[in-house]
């Protein structure tokens, strides 16, 4: 699930941090201190307890936001080493200063958005996802999740556009989550294309997803749905 990949990215980032040199004891980072709460919030979301997740996340987000409240540079979440380097290059190209936050802050925002969607509070979730697209513009999962939010609004052209960008971003994803992010982006595109009645293109996206994961049940089911729609179409109605 996409939720699991967020937590995996956080845990990997924390584990990858260099150990403090003895005998000096380095205080734990903010991400390390917040990890138990983030894991608890993720568990609450998995258990379909969105309000509990929001209650856990409120002080977590307050701590992160207080930590960078005085920051005047452009803020990014470094979800991986590749992304961190890329964001540094983007800021340099724009001739602006930038700071790379560890992934915990964006993970907390993502979990909050996910919980709000689960509660049907779409209007509150949308600006959170849009904030994530600014903080981590090359993290494919956040683009795909935003595309799924647009699905609820039935904005098929925008859904297709953002999920196409997600496929491009997935190319630099961590190898451990790259297939998952690629598959999610392709299925997102396929859904939008199906709603636009561009069936041939949608089928190709789902086949591409199956090439990545032959056991992708969602892609298989959507191909079956497209076949049903083709069968229902009048003979005189062309289907792309």
CSV table of C-alpha atoms in Angstrom, one decimal:
chain,number,residue,atom,x,y,z
A,1,UNK,CA,0.0,0.0,0.0
A,2,UNK,CA,1.1,3.5,-0.5
A,3,UNK,CA,0.7,4.2,3.1
A,4,UNK,CA,3.3,1.6,4.0
A,5,UNK,CA,5.8,3.1,1.6
A,6,UNK,CA,5.6,6.4,3.4
A,7,UNK,CA,6.5,4.8,6.7
A,8,UNK,CA,9.2,2.7,5.0
A,9,UNK,CA,10.8,5.9,3.6
A,10,UNK,CA,10.8,7.4,7.0
A,11,UNK,CA,12.2,4.4,8.8
A,12,UNK,CA,14.9,4.0,6.1
A,13,UNK,CA,15.9,7.6,6.4
A,14,UNK,CA,16.2,7.4,10.2
A,15,UNK,CA,18.2,4.1,10.0
A,16,UNK,CA,20.5,5.6,7.4
A,17,UNK,CA,21.5,8.5,9.7
A,18,UNK,CA,25.2,8.1,10.8
A,19,UNK,CA,25.7,6.9,14.3
A,20,UNK,CA,27.1,9.5,16.7
A,21,UNK,CA,30.8,9.2,17.3
A,22,UNK,CA,31.7,7.9,20.8
A,23,UNK,CA,32.1,9.1,23.5
A,24,UNK,CA,29.9,12.2,22.6
A,25,UNK,CA,26.2,11.4,23.0
A,26,UNK,CA,24.3,13.0,20.2
A,27,UNK,CA,20.7,14.0,21.1
A,28,UNK,CA,18.0,12.2,19.0
A,29,UNK,CA,16.9,14.1,16.0
A,30,UNK,CA,13.3,15.4,15.7
A,31,UNK,CA,12.5,12.6,13.2
A,32,UNK,CA,13.8,10.0,15.7
A,33,UNK,CA,11.8,11.5,18.5
A,34,UNK,CA,8.6,11.6,16.3
A,35,UNK,CA,9.0,8.1,14.8
A,36,UNK,CA,6.9,6.3,17.5
A,37,UNK,CA,4.0,8.7,17.1
A,38,UNK,CA,4.2,8.5,13.3
A,39,UNK,CA,4.1,4.7,13.5
A,40,UNK,CA,1.1,4.9,15.8
A,41,UNK,CA,-0.7,7.3,13.5
A,42,UNK,CA,0.0,5.0,10.5
A,43,UNK,CA,-1.4,2.1,12.5
A,44,UNK,CA,-4.5,4.1,13.4
A,45,UNK,CA,-5.1,4.9,9.7
A,46,UNK,CA,-4.6,1.2,8.8
A,47,UNK,CA,-7.2,0.3,11.4
A,48,UNK,CA,-9.6,2.8,9.9
A,49,UNK,CA,-9.4,5.1,13.0
A,50,UNK,CA,-8.8,8.4,11.2
A,51,UNK,CA,-9.8,10.6,14.1
A,52,UNK,CA,-7.4,8.8,16.4
A,53,UNK,CA,-4.7,9.4,13.8
A,54,UNK,CA,-5.5,13.1,13.7
A,55,UNK,CA,-5.3,13.3,17.4
A,56,UNK,CA,-1.8,11.7,17.4
A,57,UNK,CA,-0.6,13.8,14.6
A,58,UNK,CA,-1.6,17.2,16.0
A,59,UNK,CA,1.3,17.6,18.4
A,60,UNK,CA,3.7,15.9,15.9
A,61,UNK,CA,3.0,18.5,13.2
A,62,UNK,CA,3.1,21.3,15.8
A,63,UNK,CA,6.6,20.2,16.8
A,64,UNK,CA,7.8,20.0,13.1
A,65,UNK,CA,6.3,23.4,12.2
A,66,UNK,CA,7.8,25.0,15.3
A,67,UNK,CA,11.2,23.6,14.4
A,68,UNK,CA,11.2,25.4,11.0
A,69,UNK,CA,8.9,28.4,11.8
A,70,UNK,CA,11.7,30.9,11.4
A,71,UNK,CA,13.1,29.4,8.2
A,72,UNK,CA,13.2,31.8,5.3
A,73,UNK,CA,14.7,29.5,2.8
A,74,UNK,CA,12.7,27.2,0.4
A,75,UNK,CA,11.7,24.1,2.2
A,76,UNK,CA,11.9,20.6,0.8
A,77,UNK,CA,11.4,17.1,2.3
A,78,UNK,CA,14.2,14.9,1.3
A,79,UNK,CA,12.4,11.6,0.9
A,80,UNK,CA,15.5,9.9,-0.6
A,81,UNK,CA,19.1,10.9,-1.4
A,82,UNK,CA,18.3,11.2,-5.1
A,83,UNK,CA,15.5,13.6,-4.4
A,84,UNK,CA,17.5,15.6,-1.9
A,85,UNK,CA,20.3,16.2,-4.5
A,86,UNK,CA,17.7,17.1,-7.2
A,87,UNK,CA,16.0,19.6,-4.9
A,88,UNK,CA,19.3,21.2,-4.2
A,89,UNK,CA,19.9,21.6,-7.9
A,90,UNK,CA,16.4,23.0,-8.5
A,91,UNK,CA,17.0,25.6,-5.8
A,92,UNK,CA,20.4,26.5,-7.2
A,93,UNK,CA,18.9,26.9,-10.7
A,94,UNK,CA,16.3,29.3,-9.2
A,95,UNK,CA,19.1,31.1,-7.3
A,96,UNK,CA,17.4,30.6,-3.9
A,97,UNK,CA,18.5,29.1,-0.7
A,98,UNK,CA,16.9,25.8,0.3
A,99,UNK,CA,16.8,23.5,3.3
A,100,UNK,CA,16.1,19.8,3.1
A,101,UNK,CA,14.0,18.5,5.9
A,102,UNK,CA,14.1,14.8,6.8
A,103,UNK,CA,11.0,12.8,5.6
A,104,UNK,CA,9.1,12.8,8.9
A,105,UNK,CA,7.4,16.1,8.4
A,106,UNK,CA,6.0,15.1,5.0
A,107,UNK,CA,5.0,11.7,6.3
A,108,UNK,CA,3.0,13.4,9.1
A,109,UNK,CA,1.3,15.7,6.6
A,110,UNK,CA,0.5,12.7,4.3
A,111,UNK,CA,-1.0,10.7,7.2
A,112,UNK,CA,-3.1,13.7,8.1
A,113,UNK,CA,-4.4,14.1,4.6
A,114,UNK,CA,-5.1,10.4,4.3
A,115,UNK,CA,-7.1,10.5,7.6
A,116,UNK,CA,-9.1,13.6,6.5
A,117,UNK,CA,-10.0,11.8,3.2
A,118,UNK,CA,-11.1,8.8,5.2
A,119,UNK,CA,-13.4,11.1,7.2
A,120,UNK,CA,-14.8,12.6,4.0
A,121,UNK,CA,-13.2,16.0,4.8
A,122,UNK,CA,-11.9,16.4,1.2
A,123,UNK,CA,-11.8,20.2,1.3
A,124,UNK,CA,-9.4,20.1,4.2
A,125,UNK,CA,-7.3,17.3,2.8
A,126,UNK,CA,-6.8,19.0,-0.6
A,127,UNK,CA,-4.5,21.9,0.5
A,128,UNK,CA,-2.4,19.4,2.5
A,129,UNK,CA,-1.8,17.3,-0.6
A,130,UNK,CA,-1.0,20.4,-2.5
A,131,UNK,CA,1.5,21.4,0.2
A,132,UNK,CA,3.1,18.0,-0.2
A,133,UNK,CA,3.5,18.6,-3.9
A,134,UNK,CA,5.5,21.7,-3.1
A,135,UNK,CA,7.6,20.1,-0.4
A,136,UNK,CA,8.4,17.0,-2.3
A,137,UNK,CA,7.7,17.7,-6.0
A,138,UNK,CA,9.5,14.6,-7.2
A,139,UNK,CA,8.0,12.1,-4.8
A,140,UNK,CA,5.7,10.0,-7.0
A,141,UNK,CA,3.5,8.7,-4.2
A,142,UNK,CA,2.3,12.2,-3.2
A,143,UNK,CA,1.4,13.0,-6.9
A,144,UNK,CA,-0.5,9.8,-7.2
A,145,UNK,CA,-2.4,10.4,-4.0
A,146,UNK,CA,-3.3,13.9,-5.2
A,147,UNK,CA,-4.5,12.3,-8.4
A,148,UNK,CA,-6.8,10.0,-6.4
A,149,UNK,CA,-8.2,13.1,-4.6
A,150,UNK,CA,-9.0,14.6,-8.1
A,151,UNK,CA,-10.8,11.3,-8.9
A,152,UNK,CA,-13.2,12.1,-6.1
A,153,UNK,CA,-13.9,15.4,-7.9
A,154,UNK,CA,-14.1,13.6,-11.2
A,155,UNK,CA,-11.5,16.0,-12.7
A,156,UNK,CA,-10.2,13.4,-15.2
A,157,UNK,CA,-7.9,15.6,-17.3
A,158,UNK,CA,-6.1,16.9,-14.2
A,159,UNK,CA,-6.0,13.5,-12.7
A,160,UNK,CA,-4.3,12.2,-15.8
A,161,UNK,CA,-1.8,15.0,-15.9
A,162,UNK,CA,-0.7,14.7,-12.3
A,163,UNK,CA,-0.5,10.9,-12.5
A,164,UNK,CA,1.6,11.1,-15.7
A,165,UNK,CA,4.0,13.3,-13.7
A,166,UNK,CA,4.0,10.7,-11.0
A,167,UNK,CA,5.3,8.1,-13.5
A,168,UNK,CA,8.1,10.4,-14.4
A,169,UNK,CA,9.0,11.0,-10.7
A,170,UNK,CA,8.9,7.3,-10.0
A,171,UNK,CA,11.9,6.8,-12.2
A,172,UNK,CA,14.1,8.2,-9.4
A,173,UNK,CA,12.3,6.4,-6.6
A,174,UNK,CA,14.2,4.3,-4.1
A,175,UNK,CA,14.5,0.8,-5.6
A,176,UNK,CA,12.7,-0.7,-2.6
A,177,UNK,CA,9.5,1.2,-3.4
A,178,UNK,CA,10.0,2.0,-7.1
A,179,UNK,CA,7.8,-0.8,-8.5
A,180,UNK,CA,5.0,0.1,-6.1
A,181,UNK,CA,5.1,3.8,-7.1
A,182,UNK,CA,5.3,3.0,-10.8
A,183,UNK,CA,2.3,0.6,-10.6
A,184,UNK,CA,0.2,3.1,-8.7
A,185,UNK,CA,1.0,5.9,-11.1
A,186,UNK,CA,0.1,3.7,-14.1
A,187,UNK,CA,-3.2,2.6,-12.5
A,188,UNK,CA,-4.0,6.2,-11.7
A,189,UNK,CA,-3.5,7.1,-15.4
A,190,UNK,CA,-5.5,4.1,-16.5
A,191,UNK,CA,-8.5,5.1,-14.3
A,192,UNK,CA,-8.5,8.7,-15.7
A,193,UNK,CA,-8.2,7.4,-19.3
A,194,UNK,CA,-11.0,5.0,-18.8
A,195,UNK,CA,-13.3,7.7,-17.5
A,196,UNK,CA,-12.3,9.8,-20.6
A,197,UNK,CA,-13.4,6.7,-22.7
A,198,UNK,CA,-9.8,6.4,-24.1
A,199,UNK,CA,-9.9,2.7,-23.6
A,200,UNK,CA,-7.0,1.6,-25.7
A,201,UNK,CA,-4.6,4.0,-23.8
A,202,UNK,CA,-6.1,2.9,-20.5
A,203,UNK,CA,-5.6,-0.8,-21.4
A,204,UNK,CA,-1.9,-0.1,-22.2
A,205,UNK,CA,-1.3,1.6,-18.8
A,206,UNK,CA,-2.8,-1.4,-17.0
A,207,UNK,CA,-0.7,-3.8,-19.1
A,208,UNK,CA,2.3,-1.8,-18.2
A,209,UNK,CA,1.4,-2.1,-14.6
A,210,UNK,CA,1.1,-5.9,-15.0
A,211,UNK,CA,4.5,-6.0,-16.6
A,212,UNK,CA,5.9,-4.6,-13.4
A,213,UNK,CA,3.8,-6.8,-11.2
A,214,UNK,CA,2.0,-9.7,-12.9
A,215,UNK,CA,-0.1,-10.2,-9.7
A,216,UNK,CA,-1.5,-6.7,-9.8
A,217,UNK,CA,-5.1,-7.5,-9.1
A,218,UNK,CA,-6.3,-3.9,-9.4
A,219,UNK,CA,-4.9,-3.7,-12.9
A,220,UNK,CA,-6.4,-7.0,-13.9
A,221,UNK,CA,-9.8,-6.0,-12.6
A,222,UNK,CA,-9.7,-2.7,-14.5
A,223,UNK,CA,-8.9,-4.5,-17.7
A,224,UNK,CA,-11.9,-6.7,-17.1
A,225,UNK,CA,-14.0,-3.6,-16.5
A,226,UNK,CA,-12.9,-2.0,-19.8
A,227,UNK,CA,-13.7,-5.2,-21.6
A,228,UNK,CA,-17.3,-5.0,-20.2
A,229,UNK,CA,-17.6,-1.4,-21.3
A,230,UNK,CA,-16.5,-2.3,-24.8
A,231,UNK,CA,-19.1,-5.1,-24.9
A,232,UNK,CA,-21.8,-2.7,-23.8
A,233,UNK,CA,-21.0,0.0,-26.4
A,234,UNK,CA,-23.4,0.1,-29.4
A,235,UNK,CA,-21.9,-1.3,-32.6
A,236,UNK,CA,-22.0,2.1,-34.2
A,237,UNK,CA,-20.2,3.8,-31.3
A,238,UNK,CA,-16.4,3.7,-31.8
A,239,UNK,CA,-14.3,3.0,-28.7
A,240,UNK,CA,-10.7,4.0,-28.7
